Coordinates of C-alpha atoms in Angstrom, one line a residue:
Chain A
M1 CA 16.9 5.5 -65.7
R2 CA 19.4 2.8 -66.6
Y3 CA 16.8 0.9 -68.5
L4 CA 15.8 4.0 -70.4
T5 CA 19.5 4.6 -71.3
T6 CA 19.9 1.0 -72.5
L7 CA 16.7 1.2 -74.5
F8 CA 17.8 4.5 -76.2
L9 CA 21.3 3.0 -76.9
L10 CA 19.8 0.0 -78.5
C11 CA 17.5 2.1 -80.6
T12 CA 20.3 4.3 -81.8
S13 CA 22.0 1.2 -83.3
S14 CA 19.0 0.6 -85.5
L15 CA 18.0 4.1 -86.3
L16 CA 19.7 6.6 -88.2
T17 CA 19.7 11.7 -90.3
S18 CA 18.6 15.0 -91.4
Q19 CA 19.2 18.6 -91.5
A20 CA 21.6 20.1 -89.1
Y21 CA 20.0 19.3 -85.7
A22 CA 17.3 21.8 -86.2
H23 CA 15.1 20.5 -83.4
Q24 CA 17.6 20.7 -80.6
P25 CA 16.6 22.7 -77.5
V26 CA 17.8 26.3 -77.1
M27 CA 19.8 26.2 -73.9
D28 CA 17.7 23.5 -72.3
M29 CA 18.9 24.2 -68.8
A30 CA 18.0 27.9 -68.7
P31 CA 16.2 30.2 -68.4
R32 CA 13.9 28.3 -66.2
W33 CA 12.6 31.3 -64.3
N34 CA 9.4 33.4 -64.9
G35 CA 10.0 36.1 -67.5
G36 CA 13.5 34.8 -68.3
Y37 CA 14.9 35.2 -71.8
G38 CA 18.1 34.4 -73.7
A39 CA 19.8 34.4 -77.0
Q40 CA 22.6 32.4 -78.5
T41 CA 24.4 32.0 -81.7
R42 CA 26.0 28.8 -82.9
I43 CA 28.2 28.0 -85.9
T44 CA 27.8 24.5 -87.2
H45 CA 29.8 22.7 -89.9
A46 CA 28.3 19.6 -91.5
N47 CA 27.8 18.3 -95.0
N48 CA 30.5 20.7 -96.2
T49 CA 28.3 23.6 -95.3
T50 CA 28.8 26.2 -92.5
T51 CA 25.6 27.5 -90.9
T52 CA 25.2 30.2 -88.4
W53 CA 22.2 29.8 -86.1
V54 CA 20.6 32.7 -84.3
E55 CA 18.4 31.4 -81.5
G56 CA 16.2 33.0 -78.9
V57 CA 14.2 31.7 -75.9
Y58 CA 11.5 33.2 -73.7
T59 CA 10.2 31.6 -70.5
F60 CA 6.7 32.5 -69.6
K61 CA 6.9 30.3 -66.5
P62 CA 9.1 27.3 -65.6
A63 CA 6.6 25.0 -67.3
L64 CA 6.3 26.9 -70.6
R65 CA 8.8 28.4 -73.0
M66 CA 8.9 29.6 -76.5
T67 CA 12.0 29.3 -78.8
L68 CA 12.9 30.5 -82.2
K69 CA 15.8 29.3 -84.3
V70 CA 16.9 30.9 -87.6
P71 CA 19.7 29.4 -89.7
Y72 CA 21.8 31.4 -92.1
S73 CA 24.2 29.8 -94.7
D74 CA 25.5 30.3 -98.2
G75 CA 24.4 34.0 -98.0
K76 CA 20.7 33.4 -97.3
N77 CA 18.3 32.5 -94.5
G78 CA 17.1 29.0 -94.0
D79 CA 13.8 27.7 -92.6
A80 CA 13.1 29.1 -89.1
I81 CA 11.8 26.8 -86.4
L82 CA 9.3 28.0 -83.8
A83 CA 8.8 25.7 -80.8
M84 CA 7.0 25.7 -77.5
P85 CA 8.7 23.5 -74.9
I86 CA 6.3 22.4 -72.1
K87 CA 8.2 21.1 -69.1
R88 CA 7.4 19.4 -65.9
Y89 CA 10.1 19.8 -63.3
K90 CA 10.9 17.7 -60.3
N91 CA 13.2 19.2 -57.6
A92 CA 14.4 16.6 -55.1
G93 CA 17.3 17.3 -52.6
A94 CA 20.5 17.3 -54.6
S95 CA 18.9 16.7 -58.0
T96 CA 16.6 18.3 -60.5
S97 CA 15.0 16.8 -63.5
N98 CA 12.3 17.5 -66.0
W99 CA 10.2 15.9 -68.7
G100 CA 9.6 18.0 -71.8
L101 CA 7.1 17.8 -74.6
T102 CA 7.9 20.2 -77.4
P103 CA 5.6 20.9 -80.4
S104 CA 7.3 22.8 -83.2
V105 CA 6.8 24.1 -86.6
R106 CA 9.4 24.7 -89.4
M107 CA 8.4 27.7 -91.5
P108 CA 9.4 28.2 -95.1
T109 CA 11.4 31.4 -94.5
G110 CA 14.2 30.0 -96.6
G111 CA 12.3 30.4 -99.8
G112 CA 10.2 27.2 -100.1
N113 CA 6.5 26.6 -99.6
D114 CA 6.4 23.7 -97.2
W115 CA 5.6 23.9 -93.5
D116 CA 6.8 21.0 -91.3
A117 CA 5.4 20.1 -87.9
G118 CA 7.5 18.5 -85.2
L119 CA 7.1 16.9 -81.8
S120 CA 9.8 16.1 -79.3
L121 CA 9.7 14.1 -76.0
S122 CA 12.7 14.7 -73.7
Y123 CA 14.0 13.9 -70.2
S124 CA 16.9 15.6 -68.5
S125 CA 18.3 15.2 -65.1
E126 CA 21.1 16.9 -63.2
S127 CA 22.6 16.0 -59.8
K128 CA 25.9 16.9 -58.1
G129 CA 28.5 15.8 -60.7
Y130 CA 26.2 14.2 -63.3
Y131 CA 24.0 15.4 -66.2
E132 CA 21.9 13.5 -68.7
L133 CA 19.6 14.4 -71.5
Y134 CA 17.5 12.1 -73.7
D135 CA 15.4 13.5 -76.6
I136 CA 13.4 11.6 -79.1
Y137 CA 11.7 13.6 -81.8
R138 CA 10.0 13.8 -85.2
L139 CA 10.4 16.9 -87.4
G140 CA 9.2 16.8 -91.0
D141 CA 10.4 13.5 -92.5
T142 CA 13.1 13.0 -89.8
T143 CA 12.9 10.9 -86.7
G144 CA 15.8 11.1 -84.3
I145 CA 17.2 10.4 -80.9
D146 CA 19.8 12.5 -79.0
I147 CA 21.6 11.5 -75.9
N148 CA 23.9 13.7 -73.8
A149 CA 25.4 12.3 -70.7
G150 CA 28.4 13.0 -68.6
L151 CA 30.0 14.8 -65.7
S152 CA 29.4 18.3 -64.3
H153 CA 31.9 20.3 -62.3
A154 CA 31.5 23.5 -60.4
D155 CA 33.9 25.9 -58.7
G156 CA 31.4 27.3 -56.3
K157 CA 32.1 30.8 -57.5
G158 CA 29.5 31.1 -60.3
S159 CA 31.1 29.0 -63.0
S160 CA 30.9 25.4 -63.9
W161 CA 31.5 23.1 -66.9
F162 CA 30.2 19.9 -68.3
T163 CA 32.2 17.1 -70.1
L164 CA 29.6 15.1 -71.9
W165 CA 29.3 12.4 -74.6
D166 CA 26.7 12.8 -77.3
I167 CA 25.0 10.2 -79.4
S168 CA 22.8 11.5 -82.2
A169 CA 20.9 9.2 -84.5
R170 CA 18.7 10.2 -87.5
D171 CA 16.3 8.4 -89.8
S172 CA 14.8 10.3 -92.8
D173 CA 13.7 9.7 -96.4
S174 CA 17.4 10.0 -97.5
G175 CA 18.6 7.3 -95.1
Q176 CA 20.1 6.9 -91.7
H177 CA 23.2 8.1 -89.9
L178 CA 24.7 8.1 -86.4
L179 CA 27.0 10.7 -85.0
T180 CA 28.8 10.5 -81.7
G181 CA 31.4 12.6 -79.9
P182 CA 32.4 14.8 -77.0
V183 CA 30.6 17.9 -75.9
L184 CA 32.1 20.6 -73.7
V185 CA 29.9 23.2 -72.0
Y186 CA 31.2 26.1 -69.8
F187 CA 29.0 28.4 -67.7
K188 CA 30.0 31.7 -66.1
R189 CA 27.0 33.3 -64.3
N190 CA 24.6 33.9 -67.2
V191 CA 26.9 33.0 -70.1
I192 CA 27.1 29.6 -71.7
V193 CA 29.7 28.4 -74.2
R194 CA 29.2 25.1 -75.9
G195 CA 31.4 23.1 -78.3
E196 CA 30.9 19.7 -79.8
Y197 CA 32.6 17.5 -82.3
K198 CA 30.8 14.4 -83.5
F199 CA 32.2 11.6 -85.7
L200 CA 30.2 9.9 -88.3
A201 CA 30.0 6.4 -86.8
L202 CA 27.3 5.0 -89.1
D203 CA 26.4 6.3 -92.6
N204 CA 23.6 5.0 -94.8
D205 CA 22.4 8.5 -95.8
K206 CA 22.5 9.8 -99.3
Q207 CA 22.4 13.4 -98.0
W208 CA 24.9 13.3 -95.2
D209 CA 28.6 13.5 -95.5
G210 CA 31.2 13.6 -92.8
D211 CA 31.6 14.7 -89.2
Y212 CA 29.7 17.5 -87.4
L213 CA 31.2 20.5 -85.6
S214 CA 29.3 23.1 -83.5
I215 CA 30.5 26.0 -81.4
G216 CA 28.1 28.4 -79.7
I217 CA 27.8 31.2 -77.1
G218 CA 24.7 32.4 -75.4
M219 CA 23.4 34.6 -72.6
V220 CA 20.3 34.5 -70.4
F221 CA 18.7 37.3 -68.4
Chain B
M1 CA 3.1 52.5 -6.2
H2 CA 3.1 54.0 -9.7
F3 CA 6.6 52.8 -10.4
K4 CA 5.8 49.4 -9.0
N5 CA 2.9 49.0 -11.5
L6 CA 5.2 50.0 -14.4
A7 CA 8.2 47.9 -13.4
T8 CA 6.9 44.6 -14.7
P9 CA 5.8 45.8 -18.2
I10 CA 9.1 47.8 -18.6
F11 CA 11.1 44.8 -17.5
L12 CA 9.2 42.5 -20.0
A13 CA 9.6 45.0 -22.8
L14 CA 13.4 45.2 -22.2
L15 CA 13.6 41.5 -22.0
T16 CA 11.7 41.1 -25.3
A17 CA 14.0 43.6 -26.9
L18 CA 17.1 41.8 -25.7
I19 CA 15.8 38.4 -26.9
S20 CA 14.8 39.9 -30.3
A21 CA 18.2 41.5 -30.7
H22 CA 19.9 38.3 -30.0
V23 CA 17.7 36.0 -32.2
W24 CA 17.1 38.4 -35.1
S25 CA 19.7 38.2 -37.8
T26 CA 20.1 40.1 -41.0
N27 CA 21.5 37.0 -42.7
Y28 CA 19.5 33.9 -43.5
K29 CA 20.1 30.6 -45.1
I30 CA 17.4 28.9 -47.2
D31 CA 17.4 25.2 -48.0
V32 CA 16.3 24.8 -51.6
N33 CA 15.4 21.5 -53.3
G34 CA 17.2 20.7 -56.6
I35 CA 19.5 23.8 -56.8
V36 CA 22.5 22.0 -58.2
C37 CA 23.4 24.1 -61.3
E38 CA 25.1 27.5 -61.4
F39 CA 23.6 28.4 -64.8
C40 CA 20.1 27.2 -63.9
S41 CA 20.0 29.0 -60.6
F42 CA 21.0 32.4 -62.0
G43 CA 17.2 33.2 -62.1
V44 CA 16.8 32.6 -58.4
A45 CA 19.5 35.0 -57.5
K46 CA 18.1 37.5 -60.0
K47 CA 14.6 37.3 -58.5
L48 CA 15.8 37.6 -54.9
R49 CA 18.1 40.6 -55.6
K50 CA 15.1 42.5 -56.9
L51 CA 13.4 42.4 -53.5
D52 CA 13.5 45.8 -51.7
F53 CA 14.8 44.4 -48.4
I54 CA 17.9 42.6 -49.8
D55 CA 21.1 44.3 -48.8
P56 CA 23.3 44.5 -52.0
S57 CA 26.3 45.6 -50.0
Q58 CA 26.7 42.1 -48.4
F59 CA 28.5 39.2 -50.1
D60 CA 27.4 38.6 -53.6
Q61 CA 25.0 41.5 -54.0
G62 CA 23.0 40.2 -51.0
V63 CA 22.4 36.7 -52.4
K64 CA 24.7 33.8 -52.5
V65 CA 23.8 30.4 -54.1
D66 CA 25.6 27.4 -52.7
I67 CA 25.0 24.5 -55.2
E68 CA 27.2 22.2 -53.2
N69 CA 24.7 22.2 -50.3
Q70 CA 21.6 23.3 -52.1
R71 CA 21.3 26.5 -50.1
V72 CA 20.7 30.1 -50.8
Y73 CA 22.1 32.8 -48.4
I74 CA 20.5 36.2 -48.3
S75 CA 21.2 39.4 -46.4
F76 CA 18.6 41.8 -45.3
Q77 CA 19.0 45.5 -44.9
E78 CA 19.0 46.4 -41.2
G79 CA 15.6 47.1 -39.7
Q80 CA 13.7 45.3 -42.4
A81 CA 10.9 42.9 -41.5
L82 CA 11.3 39.3 -42.5
D83 CA 8.9 38.4 -45.3
Q84 CA 9.3 34.7 -45.8
E85 CA 6.4 34.3 -48.2
T86 CA 7.8 36.9 -50.6
I87 CA 11.2 35.2 -50.5
F88 CA 9.8 31.8 -51.1
D89 CA 7.6 33.1 -54.0
A90 CA 10.7 34.6 -55.6
I91 CA 12.6 31.3 -55.3
K92 CA 9.6 29.4 -56.8
S93 CA 9.3 31.8 -59.7
G94 CA 13.0 31.1 -60.3
G95 CA 12.1 27.5 -60.9
Y96 CA 13.0 25.8 -57.5
D97 CA 11.4 24.7 -54.3
P98 CA 12.4 26.3 -51.0
I99 CA 12.1 24.1 -47.9
K100 CA 13.0 26.2 -44.9
M101 CA 14.6 29.4 -43.8
T102 CA 17.0 29.7 -40.9
P103 CA 18.7 32.7 -39.3
M104 CA 22.4 32.6 -39.9
D105 CA 23.2 33.2 -36.2
E106 CA 21.9 29.7 -35.6
V107 CA 24.1 28.0 -38.2
A108 CA 27.7 28.1 -39.0
R109 CA 28.5 30.9 -41.4
P110 CA 30.3 29.5 -44.5
A111 CA 33.7 31.0 -45.1
E112 CA 32.7 32.2 -48.6
V113 CA 29.8 34.2 -47.2
T114 CA 31.6 35.8 -44.2
Q115 CA 32.7 39.3 -44.8

């Protein structure tokens, strides 16, 4: 896994943007059980625009989910993204990991006419005290890589939290950019709260301006 | 003569009942591969609590997930038969892989599960 991490880190230094992280998984860790479902809302601020995302996920079985994300900003809906994550889990002793392949489609619900197809390949792993997620994807004209890695902590009474570091690199027709910063995630039973602040570390993008802030809350059932 | 013929089966029946009463436990621990995340394991507890024979009056509604040791503790209602296959199926449908199930009388009861 160290070689993969190194490779991704090297790639991020040469890659670089896009719309507000539309491809990202909806609560990647859960629900991983048959018939599980969940919803979350996130507020993101980037490019001087505040966007509210309403997102839902349904798990047919651990290997197959369906997700829907609908953005809302400046008084109107944006383009919704429908995706179908296909996962292969491996549970081994004190760790669990999965490979994911996610085809997606961005629908012109925001008023346009264009449909965009997407595909993402991801790997995530969690063990006692450590979590990592690597995601490489293509959606529309954007290619990107996301890395989340860091420490996990649990109190043994149903709640836990992650302190992670995120690296997000985007390359699109408008240029490239690289964002990086801390991510805090808190779980209490079936509730997840996630906050992240990413600094603009590299900017060669005509359509990107400034840092990125995201705060979200979700529930699974 | 009659009594002598019955004595052996009665003795064996009593002995079996005594042994069963000693070995049988209403609380079990299950070793589960990969169960290291509270949020991810919510589904396992949810699936197990739906089973008819789980006793919701015990510890955490009859099911306690221990992510530190990758174990799940369950409590049966008294007099219920052990159905390991159903329990393992519930854990698998929660996204994890059960390894083995052991009566709690044969293991140390963790403090957080003890009532």
